[in-house]
Structures are given as C-alpha cells and as structure tokens.
Coordinates of C-alpha atoms and ligand atoms in Angstrom, one line a residue:
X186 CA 18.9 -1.5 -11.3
X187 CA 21.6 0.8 -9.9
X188 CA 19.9 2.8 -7.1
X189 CA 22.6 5.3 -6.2
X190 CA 21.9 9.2 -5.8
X191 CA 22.1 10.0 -9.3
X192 CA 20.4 6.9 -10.8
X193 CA 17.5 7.8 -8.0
X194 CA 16.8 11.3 -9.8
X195 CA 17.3 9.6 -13.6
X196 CA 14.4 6.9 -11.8
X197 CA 12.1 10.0 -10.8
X198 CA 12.4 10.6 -14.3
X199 CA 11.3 7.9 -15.2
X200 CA 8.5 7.7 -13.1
X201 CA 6.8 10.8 -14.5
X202 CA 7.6 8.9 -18.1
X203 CA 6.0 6.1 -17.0
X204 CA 2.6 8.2 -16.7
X205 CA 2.2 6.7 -13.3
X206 CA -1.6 8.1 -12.2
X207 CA -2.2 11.3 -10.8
X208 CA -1.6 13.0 -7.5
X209 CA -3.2 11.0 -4.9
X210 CA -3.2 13.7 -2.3
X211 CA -5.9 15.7 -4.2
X212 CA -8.0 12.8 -4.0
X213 CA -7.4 12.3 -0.7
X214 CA -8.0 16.1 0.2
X215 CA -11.2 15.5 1.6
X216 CA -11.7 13.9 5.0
X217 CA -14.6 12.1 4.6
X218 CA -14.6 8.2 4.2
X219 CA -13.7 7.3 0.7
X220 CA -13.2 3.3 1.2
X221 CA -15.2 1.4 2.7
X222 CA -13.4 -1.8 2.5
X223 CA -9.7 -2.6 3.5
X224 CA -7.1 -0.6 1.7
X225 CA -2.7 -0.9 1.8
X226 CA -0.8 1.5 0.5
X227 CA 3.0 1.5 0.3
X228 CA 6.2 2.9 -0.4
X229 CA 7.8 2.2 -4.6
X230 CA 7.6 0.2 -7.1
X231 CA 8.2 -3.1 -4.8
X232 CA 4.7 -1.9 -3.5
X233 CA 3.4 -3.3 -6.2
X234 CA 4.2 -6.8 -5.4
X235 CA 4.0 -6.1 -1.4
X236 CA 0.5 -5.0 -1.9
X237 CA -0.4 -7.9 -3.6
X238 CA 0.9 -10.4 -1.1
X239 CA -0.9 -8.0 1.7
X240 CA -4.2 -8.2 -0.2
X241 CA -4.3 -11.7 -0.1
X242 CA -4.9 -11.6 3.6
X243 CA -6.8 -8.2 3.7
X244 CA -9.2 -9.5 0.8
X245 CA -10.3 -12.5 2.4
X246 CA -11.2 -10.1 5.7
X247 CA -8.1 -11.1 7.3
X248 CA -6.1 -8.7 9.9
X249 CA -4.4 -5.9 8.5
X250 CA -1.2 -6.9 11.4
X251 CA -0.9 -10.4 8.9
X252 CA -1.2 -8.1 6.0
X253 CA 1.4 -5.9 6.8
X254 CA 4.4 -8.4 7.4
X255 CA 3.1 -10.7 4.8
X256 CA 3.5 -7.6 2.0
X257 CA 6.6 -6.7 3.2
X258 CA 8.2 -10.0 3.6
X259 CA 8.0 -10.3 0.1
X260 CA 10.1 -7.5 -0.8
X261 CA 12.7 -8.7 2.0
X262 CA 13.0 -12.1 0.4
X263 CA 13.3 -10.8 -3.2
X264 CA 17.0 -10.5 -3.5
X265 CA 16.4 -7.8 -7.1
X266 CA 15.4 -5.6 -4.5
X267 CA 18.6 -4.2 -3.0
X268 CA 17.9 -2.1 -0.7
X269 CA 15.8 -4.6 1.8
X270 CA 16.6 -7.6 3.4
X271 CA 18.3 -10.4 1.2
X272 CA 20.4 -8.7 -1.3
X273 CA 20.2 -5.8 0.7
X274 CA 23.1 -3.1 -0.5
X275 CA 25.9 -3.2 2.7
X276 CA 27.3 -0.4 5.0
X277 CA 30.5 1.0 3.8
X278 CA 32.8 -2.6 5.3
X279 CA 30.6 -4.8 3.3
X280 CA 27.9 -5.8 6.5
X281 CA 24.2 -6.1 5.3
X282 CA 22.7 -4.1 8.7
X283 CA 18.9 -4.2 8.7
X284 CA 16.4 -1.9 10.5
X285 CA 12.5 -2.9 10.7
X286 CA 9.5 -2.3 12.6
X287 CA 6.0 -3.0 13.0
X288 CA 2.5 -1.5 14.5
X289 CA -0.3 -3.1 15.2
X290 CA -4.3 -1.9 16.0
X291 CA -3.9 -2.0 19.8
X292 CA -0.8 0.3 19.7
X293 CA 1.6 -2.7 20.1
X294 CA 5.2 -1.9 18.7
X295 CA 8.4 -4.2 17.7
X296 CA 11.1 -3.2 16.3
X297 CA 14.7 -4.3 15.0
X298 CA 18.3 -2.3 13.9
X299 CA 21.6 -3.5 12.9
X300 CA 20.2 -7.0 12.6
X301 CA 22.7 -9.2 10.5
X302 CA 22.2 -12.7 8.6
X303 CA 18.0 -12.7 9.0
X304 CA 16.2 -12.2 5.6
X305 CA 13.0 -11.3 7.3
X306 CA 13.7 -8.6 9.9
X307 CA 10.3 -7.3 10.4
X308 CA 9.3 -10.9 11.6
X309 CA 11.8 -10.6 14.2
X310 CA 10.3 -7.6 14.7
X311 CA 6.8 -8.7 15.2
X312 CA 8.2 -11.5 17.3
X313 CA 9.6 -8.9 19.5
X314 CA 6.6 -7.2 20.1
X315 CA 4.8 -10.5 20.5
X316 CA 6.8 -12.3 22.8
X317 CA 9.0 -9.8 24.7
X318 CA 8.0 -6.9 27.2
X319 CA 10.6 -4.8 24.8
X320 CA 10.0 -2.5 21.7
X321 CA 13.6 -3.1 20.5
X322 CA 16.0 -5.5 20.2
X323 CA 19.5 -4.2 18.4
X324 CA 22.5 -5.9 17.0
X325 CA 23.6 -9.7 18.3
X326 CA 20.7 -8.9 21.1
X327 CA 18.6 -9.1 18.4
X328 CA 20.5 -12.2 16.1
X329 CA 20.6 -14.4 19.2
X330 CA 16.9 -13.7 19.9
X331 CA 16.0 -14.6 16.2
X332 CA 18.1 -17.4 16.3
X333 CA 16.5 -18.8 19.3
X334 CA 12.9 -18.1 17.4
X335 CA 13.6 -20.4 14.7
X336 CA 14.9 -17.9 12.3
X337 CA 17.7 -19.2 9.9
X338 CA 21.3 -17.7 9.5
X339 CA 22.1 -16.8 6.1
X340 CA 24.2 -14.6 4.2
X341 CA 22.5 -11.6 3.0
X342 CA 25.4 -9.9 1.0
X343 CA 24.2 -11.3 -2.7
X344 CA 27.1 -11.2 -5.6
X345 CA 25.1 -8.6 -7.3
X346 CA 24.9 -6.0 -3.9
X347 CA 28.8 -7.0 -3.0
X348 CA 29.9 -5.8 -6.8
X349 CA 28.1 -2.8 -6.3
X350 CA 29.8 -2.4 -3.2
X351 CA 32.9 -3.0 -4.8
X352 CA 32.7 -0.5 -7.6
X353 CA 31.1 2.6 -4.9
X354 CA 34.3 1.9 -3.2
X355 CA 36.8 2.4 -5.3
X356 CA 34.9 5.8 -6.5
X357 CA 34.2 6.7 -3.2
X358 CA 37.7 6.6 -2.2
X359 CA 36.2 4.8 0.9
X360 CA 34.6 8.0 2.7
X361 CA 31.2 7.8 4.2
X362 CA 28.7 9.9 2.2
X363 CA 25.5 10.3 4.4
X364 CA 23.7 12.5 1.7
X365 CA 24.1 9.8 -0.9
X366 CA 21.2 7.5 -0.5
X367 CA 19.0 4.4 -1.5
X368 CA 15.2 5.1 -1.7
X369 CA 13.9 2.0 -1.1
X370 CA 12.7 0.8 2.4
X371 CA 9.4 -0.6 2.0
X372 CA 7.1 1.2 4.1
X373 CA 3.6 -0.5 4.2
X374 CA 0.2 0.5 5.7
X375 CA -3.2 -1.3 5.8
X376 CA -6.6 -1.0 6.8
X377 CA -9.1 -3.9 7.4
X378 CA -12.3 -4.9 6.9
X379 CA -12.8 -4.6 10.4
X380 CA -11.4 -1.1 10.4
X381 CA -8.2 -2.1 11.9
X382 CA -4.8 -0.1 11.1
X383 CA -1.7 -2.0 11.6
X384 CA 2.0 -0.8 9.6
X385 CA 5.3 -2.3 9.3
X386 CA 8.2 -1.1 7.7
X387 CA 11.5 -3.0 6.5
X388 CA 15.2 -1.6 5.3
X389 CA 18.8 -2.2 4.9
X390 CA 18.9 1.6 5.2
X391 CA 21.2 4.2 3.6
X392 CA 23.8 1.9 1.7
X393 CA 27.7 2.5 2.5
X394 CA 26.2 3.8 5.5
X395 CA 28.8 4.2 8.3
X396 CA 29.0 0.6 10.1
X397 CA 26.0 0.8 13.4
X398 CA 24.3 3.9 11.4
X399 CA 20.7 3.1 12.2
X400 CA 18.1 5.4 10.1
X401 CA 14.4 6.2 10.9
X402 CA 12.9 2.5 9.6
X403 CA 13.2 0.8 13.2
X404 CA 12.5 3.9 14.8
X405 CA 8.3 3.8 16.4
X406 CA 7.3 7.5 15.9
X407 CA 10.3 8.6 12.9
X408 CA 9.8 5.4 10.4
X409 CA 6.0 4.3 11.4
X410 CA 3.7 4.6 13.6
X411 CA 0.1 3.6 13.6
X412 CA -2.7 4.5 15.9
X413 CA -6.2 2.9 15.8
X414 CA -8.6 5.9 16.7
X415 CA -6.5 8.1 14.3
X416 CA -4.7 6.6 11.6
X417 CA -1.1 5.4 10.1
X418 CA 2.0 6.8 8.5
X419 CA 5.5 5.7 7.2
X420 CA 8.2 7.1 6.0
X421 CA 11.2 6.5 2.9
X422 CA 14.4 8.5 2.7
X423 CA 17.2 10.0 4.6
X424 CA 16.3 8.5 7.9
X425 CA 18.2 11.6 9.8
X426 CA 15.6 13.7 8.6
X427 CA 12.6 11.6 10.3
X428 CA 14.3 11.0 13.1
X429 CA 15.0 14.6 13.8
X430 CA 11.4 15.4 13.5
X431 CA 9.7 11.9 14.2
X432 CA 7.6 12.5 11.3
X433 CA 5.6 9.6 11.2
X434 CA 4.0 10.5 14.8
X435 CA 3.6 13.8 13.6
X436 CA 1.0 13.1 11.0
X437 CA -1.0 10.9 13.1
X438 CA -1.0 13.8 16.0
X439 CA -1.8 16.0 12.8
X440 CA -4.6 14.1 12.0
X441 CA -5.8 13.3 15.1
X442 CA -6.2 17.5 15.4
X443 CA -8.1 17.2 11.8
X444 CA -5.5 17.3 8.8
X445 CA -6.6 15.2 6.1
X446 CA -3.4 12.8 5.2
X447 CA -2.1 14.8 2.6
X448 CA -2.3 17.8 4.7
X449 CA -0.2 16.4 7.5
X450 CA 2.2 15.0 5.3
X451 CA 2.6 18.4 3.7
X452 CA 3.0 19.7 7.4
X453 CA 5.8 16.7 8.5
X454 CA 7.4 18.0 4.7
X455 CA 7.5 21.7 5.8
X456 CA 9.0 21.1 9.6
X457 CA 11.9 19.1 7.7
X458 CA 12.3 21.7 5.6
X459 CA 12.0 24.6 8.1
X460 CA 14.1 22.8 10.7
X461 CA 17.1 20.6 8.9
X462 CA 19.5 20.8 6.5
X463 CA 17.4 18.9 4.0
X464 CA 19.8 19.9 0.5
X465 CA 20.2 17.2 -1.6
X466 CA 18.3 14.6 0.5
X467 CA 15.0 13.5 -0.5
X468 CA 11.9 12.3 2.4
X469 CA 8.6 11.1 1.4
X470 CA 5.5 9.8 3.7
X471 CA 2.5 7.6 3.1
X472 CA -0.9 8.5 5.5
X473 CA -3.8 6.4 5.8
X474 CA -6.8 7.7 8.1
X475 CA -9.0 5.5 10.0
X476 CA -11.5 6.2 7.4
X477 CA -9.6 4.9 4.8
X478 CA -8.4 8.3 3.4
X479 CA -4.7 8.2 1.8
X480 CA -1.9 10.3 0.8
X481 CA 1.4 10.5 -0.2
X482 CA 3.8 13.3 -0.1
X483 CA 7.6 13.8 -1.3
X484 CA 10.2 16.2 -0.2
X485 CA 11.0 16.3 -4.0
X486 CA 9.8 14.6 -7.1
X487 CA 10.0 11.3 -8.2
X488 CA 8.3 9.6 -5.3
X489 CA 6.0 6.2 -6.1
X490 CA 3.6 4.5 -4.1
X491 CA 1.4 1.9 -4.6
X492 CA -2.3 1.7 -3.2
X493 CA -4.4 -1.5 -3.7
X494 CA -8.1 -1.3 -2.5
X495 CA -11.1 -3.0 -4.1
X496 CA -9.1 -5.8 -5.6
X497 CA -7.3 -3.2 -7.8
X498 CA -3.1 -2.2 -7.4
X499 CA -2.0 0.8 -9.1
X500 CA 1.3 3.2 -8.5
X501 CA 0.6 6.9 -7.7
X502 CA 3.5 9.5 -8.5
X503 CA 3.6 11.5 -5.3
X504 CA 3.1 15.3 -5.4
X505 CA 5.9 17.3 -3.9
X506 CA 7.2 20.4 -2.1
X507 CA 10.3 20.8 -4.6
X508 CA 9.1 20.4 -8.0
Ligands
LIG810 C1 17.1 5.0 6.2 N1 14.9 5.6 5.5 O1 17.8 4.0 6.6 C2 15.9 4.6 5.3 C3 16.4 4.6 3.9 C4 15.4 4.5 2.9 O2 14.6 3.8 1.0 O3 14.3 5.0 3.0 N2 15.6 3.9 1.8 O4 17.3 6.1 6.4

C-alpha cells in the first residue's frame, strides 16, 4: 500500500467508497454520557486491529494505561504498516527515526523522538515515564536507555520501506518535501471501566523527513495529551501544524470549558487554519470525554478512525472542515 501524498487522497477516496459509517461527531454532539463502559478510539484503518488488542485488556476491566500501549504495539510490530515502528518508511538518508508518547490517568507523561533500532517505541516511552524523573528521552539518550531496559536492537528499515525509499528518491531528486506526508501514526485513546483515561500515540513520522525532524507524536500537549477530570485527545498529520498550536491540549482545555469533543476538535481545526499555512497539508484529532463522549475531526476529508466499545469495532469516516 503506497501511502505517499497522492495515494493518501486516492485512499480518502476510497474510504468514502468503502461506506465506512457515518459521522461520529454528530453523535457525539451531545455532552451527556453516552457509554457507560470502557471505550478506545483510534487513529485509521490500523485502529482496527489496535483496538482489538486494547479491548482485550479494557474488556476484562483492565487499566486503560495497559490498553493503550498494548493497541498500539500492535501496529508498531506489524511491519505492512509503514508508517510505525518496524517497517516504518525512513527520513530522506534511509534512518527509520521514531517519535512516541504516552498519558496516563494521574497525568503522568513519557515520551520518545528520533529513537533508532526499537520496534516498540511507546514502551520505551512508558518506561520513561515509569522509571525516570524525565518526560523525554531523545536520540542515543534514548537507545542506550532502552537498551539498558531490556529492549532489543533490530533493524527497522524492512526491504519493502527501503524500496520505497529508493524509488521517492530518485523522483524526488533528493530534496526534502515537508508538505508531502504519510498519515499514519497511530494515535490511541481509552477509557476504563473504572473511568480512567490514559493515551499513547506511536510514529515514524513524515517519511523522507529531513534527518532529526521530530513531528507532534512525541510531543505531550501537540500529539496527545490526556487529563483525568476532563478527557483525552490525539492527533495524525503534519506534525508542524500541532505543534504550532499544541492541539491536543487545546481540546482538553476546550473541554474542560464545556465543548463537547467534536466541538473542540472543530475549534483545534479552525486555529490551524486561522493561524498556519495549512495548503496542502491534512490534520485530524480524535477526543474522548471523561464521560465517554467521542469525536473525530479532519482538516480535510478522508480521515478514518476506529472506535470499539461494547465488544463491537467499527471505522467512522471523519467529518471535515474542507470537504
Ligand atoms: C508527524 N504526525 O510526524 C506525524 C505524522 C503522521 O500519520 O501523523 N503520520 O508529523
């Protein structure tokens, strides 16, 4: 599956061909509680499978912290997925750079950027925020400390992300093209039984990026952020964009001042609009309120999530501010 610029929008397409259900921001318009049990929602098609894996925790009234790394390590160790972890597409020299991070319900944070040769970043991440008195470890800081925790050296670069790289090369004529992106960091939010938020998200970021670009993905505040009186948001797309207006805090302040999930995202969507240079890029968020209500919202069209609550996993085709 070729995920470049112009295969994203013929994948939009698709999407709406696809008949993927509804708008899930109308549904989640109201504020009042509409699950009562746990609920994960995340970022594409991989959300599918990430879901599962975090519903097999969140089912059995396990912690929605477990939940998130467990969904999203299963994307990271898929190598068909190239745009996370192994098989990760490389920066523009042929390194596979990842960024992750993770949130849990007391407001903890651990995060990880330009992390090479560790197929599961955001448990790096979590070991971080576990076991240092840091948010952020970057770079060889951040290889030697996995190292030292047990995690194994491998090489991420699979045959089928280095012959990509190979062909964007030769038609790239080597330049760095920041508007030319890969939407597919896995961004991944939970709830539990207990009423718990927790949210991780995991990437190997723009591909051909510039070697040491870091995007929005390891970023607490831009990428994710969770917090337990209030709720949880993540973020997919051109990382600049987040960063510049840390969206993902945003929407929880937005909703902590009352926006229902899809009307903060909306609101995170306008500032990027309003206040960058946003042509040709695309940005979407996920929201989750403490009371279980969702959203997700995209830039432009063609954004996918998937949302798995009462044992069920189904994708949602995001509503958006360019149609
Ligand atoms: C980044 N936000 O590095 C990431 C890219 C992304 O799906 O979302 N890809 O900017």
């Amino acid at each position: 599956m070729k995920q470049n610029r112009r295969n994203f929008i013929k994948k939009t397409t698709m999407l709406g061909a696809l008949g993927l259900s509804g708008h899930l921001g109308c549904a989640a318009k109201s504020a009042k509680k509409t699950s009562s049990g746990p609920v994960v929602l995340s970022t594409w098609w991989h959300g599918i499978p990430a879901n599962k894996a975090a519903w097999e925790i969140l089912g059995k009234g396990g912690k929605a912290i477990d939940a998130v790394e467990a969904g999203v390590r299963v994307v990271e160790s898929n190598p068909e997925y190239q745009s996370v972890g192994l098989g990760g597409r490389p920066d523009r020299d042929g390194n596979v750079t990842l960024d992750a991070s993770i949130m849990d319900e007391k407001g903890e944070a651990g995060s990880v950027c330009f992390l090479q040769h560790i197929e599961n970043p955001i448990s790096v991440a979590r070991k971080v925020m576990e076991e240092t008195p840091h948010v952020m470890l970057a770079g060889d800081g951040a290889l030697q400390f996995a190292l030292q925790n047990g995690f194994v050296k491998k090489n991420l670069l699979t045959e089928k992300s280095k012959k990509a790289w190979e062909e964007w090369k030769i038609k790239s004529k080597y330049k760095p093209i920041i508007n030319i992106e890969n939407h597919d960091t896995i961004g991944l939010i939970a709830l539990d039984k207990n009423g718990d938020l927790s949210g991780a998200c995991t990437t190997s970021g723009l591909a051909y990026k510039m070697y040491g670009r870091v995007g929005d993905s390891p970023i607490i505040g831009a990428g994710l952020f969770v917090d337990n009186e209030v709720g949880a948001a993540t973020a997919t797309g051109m990382g600049e964009l987040m960063i510049k207006t840390v969206g993902s805090f945003l929407i929880v302040e937005l909703m902590r001042q009352g926006a229902t999930p899809i009307e903060a995202c909306k609101e995170a969507i306008q500032r990027i609009v309003k206040k960058t240079n946003y042509e040709d890029m695309q940005v979407a968020y996920l929201a989750l309120d403490k009371n279980g209500n969702k959203a997700g919202y995209a830039l432009r069209g063609g954004f996918g999530y998937a949302v798995m609550e009462n044992g069920e996993n189904k994708m949602y085709n995001a509503d958006s501010y360019l149609k």
